[in-house]
Amino acid sequence: MRLKPTLEGERYEGLKEVIFIAVIDFVMFPDKSDYRSTQY
């Protein structure tokens, strides 16, 4: 588990994927199309 923030210029290869689940009543990222969003 990574406990410190990634520093500017640091490589991202060591980071793990994240699955984020949010129960919200609004569109969180209206201008982003490069993520998966399923709304019911």
Rosetta silent file (secondary structure, phi, psi, omega in degrees, C-alpha in Angstrom):
SEQUENCE: MRLKPTLEGERYEGLKEVIFIAVIDFVMFPDKSDYRSTQY
SCORE:     score description
SCORE:     0.000 S_00000001
   1 L     0.000  136.644  179.724    0.000    0.000    0.000 S_00000001
   2 L   -91.362  125.616 -175.986    1.288    3.439   -0.899 S_00000001
   3 L  -109.633   -1.818  179.226    1.055    5.872    2.004 S_00000001
   4 L  -122.865  155.452 -179.870    2.629    8.976    0.498 S_00000001
   5 L   -70.005  156.129  175.018    1.540   11.140   -2.452 S_00000001
   6 L   -74.460  131.701 -178.777    3.189   10.799   -5.835 S_00000001
   7 L   -87.325  154.217  178.579    5.726   13.560   -6.309 S_00000001
   8 L   -57.829  130.685 -179.571    6.006   15.658   -9.454 S_00000001
   9 L    87.811   -9.562  179.309    8.197   13.861  -11.978 S_00000001
  10 L   -74.673  145.030 -177.628    7.869   10.496  -10.196 S_00000001
  11 L   -76.414  148.989 -175.255    7.049    7.506  -12.423 S_00000001
  12 L   -96.987   -1.576 -176.026    3.559    5.981  -12.251 S_00000001
  13 L   -60.388  -28.161 -178.048    4.469    2.352  -12.998 S_00000001
  14 L   -81.428   -7.307 -178.977    4.455    1.463   -9.296 S_00000001
  15 L   -80.600  148.876  178.966    0.881    2.626   -8.717 S_00000001
  16 L   -98.216  156.943  176.043   -1.966    0.126   -8.576 S_00000001
  17 L   -64.783  154.321  179.248   -5.321    0.332  -10.334 S_00000001
  18 L  -125.880  135.432  170.679   -8.207    1.771   -8.384 S_00000001
  19 L  -108.165  119.892 -175.898  -11.862    0.828   -8.522 S_00000001
  20 L  -114.417  123.853  177.692  -13.930    3.747   -7.303 S_00000001
  21 L  -118.264  122.988  179.828  -17.606    3.338   -6.506 S_00000001
  22 L  -126.271  134.128  174.221  -19.607    6.451   -5.667 S_00000001
  23 L  -104.606  101.671 -174.508  -23.285    6.679   -4.841 S_00000001
  24 L  -134.939  165.863  178.485  -24.130   10.231   -5.876 S_00000001
  25 L  -116.506   33.113  176.380  -27.027   12.143   -7.380 S_00000001
  26 L  -152.694  163.842  177.004  -25.031   14.215   -9.891 S_00000001
  27 L   -81.597  114.863 -173.301  -22.568   13.695  -12.754 S_00000001
  28 L   -71.596  -40.831 -177.834  -19.176   13.858  -11.064 S_00000001
  29 L  -125.786   77.618 -174.438  -16.998   14.366  -14.180 S_00000001
  30 L   -65.427  -25.782 -176.718  -19.179   15.928  -16.906 S_00000001
  31 L   -98.094    3.460 -177.321  -16.250   16.798  -19.197 S_00000001
  32 L  -105.094  134.413  178.036  -14.420   13.457  -18.976 S_00000001
  33 L  -119.064   -0.354 -175.622  -15.035   10.606  -21.392 S_00000001
  34 L   -99.333   33.770  174.208  -12.079    8.336  -20.526 S_00000001
  35 L  -139.533  162.740  179.289  -13.657    6.582  -17.548 S_00000001
  36 L   -93.632  129.434  179.642  -16.471    4.092  -17.133 S_00000001
  37 L  -134.226  125.577  176.092  -19.659    5.485  -15.697 S_00000001
  38 L  -122.321  123.164 -179.239  -22.873    3.577  -15.128 S_00000001
  39 L  -120.672  134.296  179.924  -25.855    5.479  -13.849 S_00000001
  40 L  -113.655    0.000    0.000  -29.159    3.898  -12.865 S_00000001
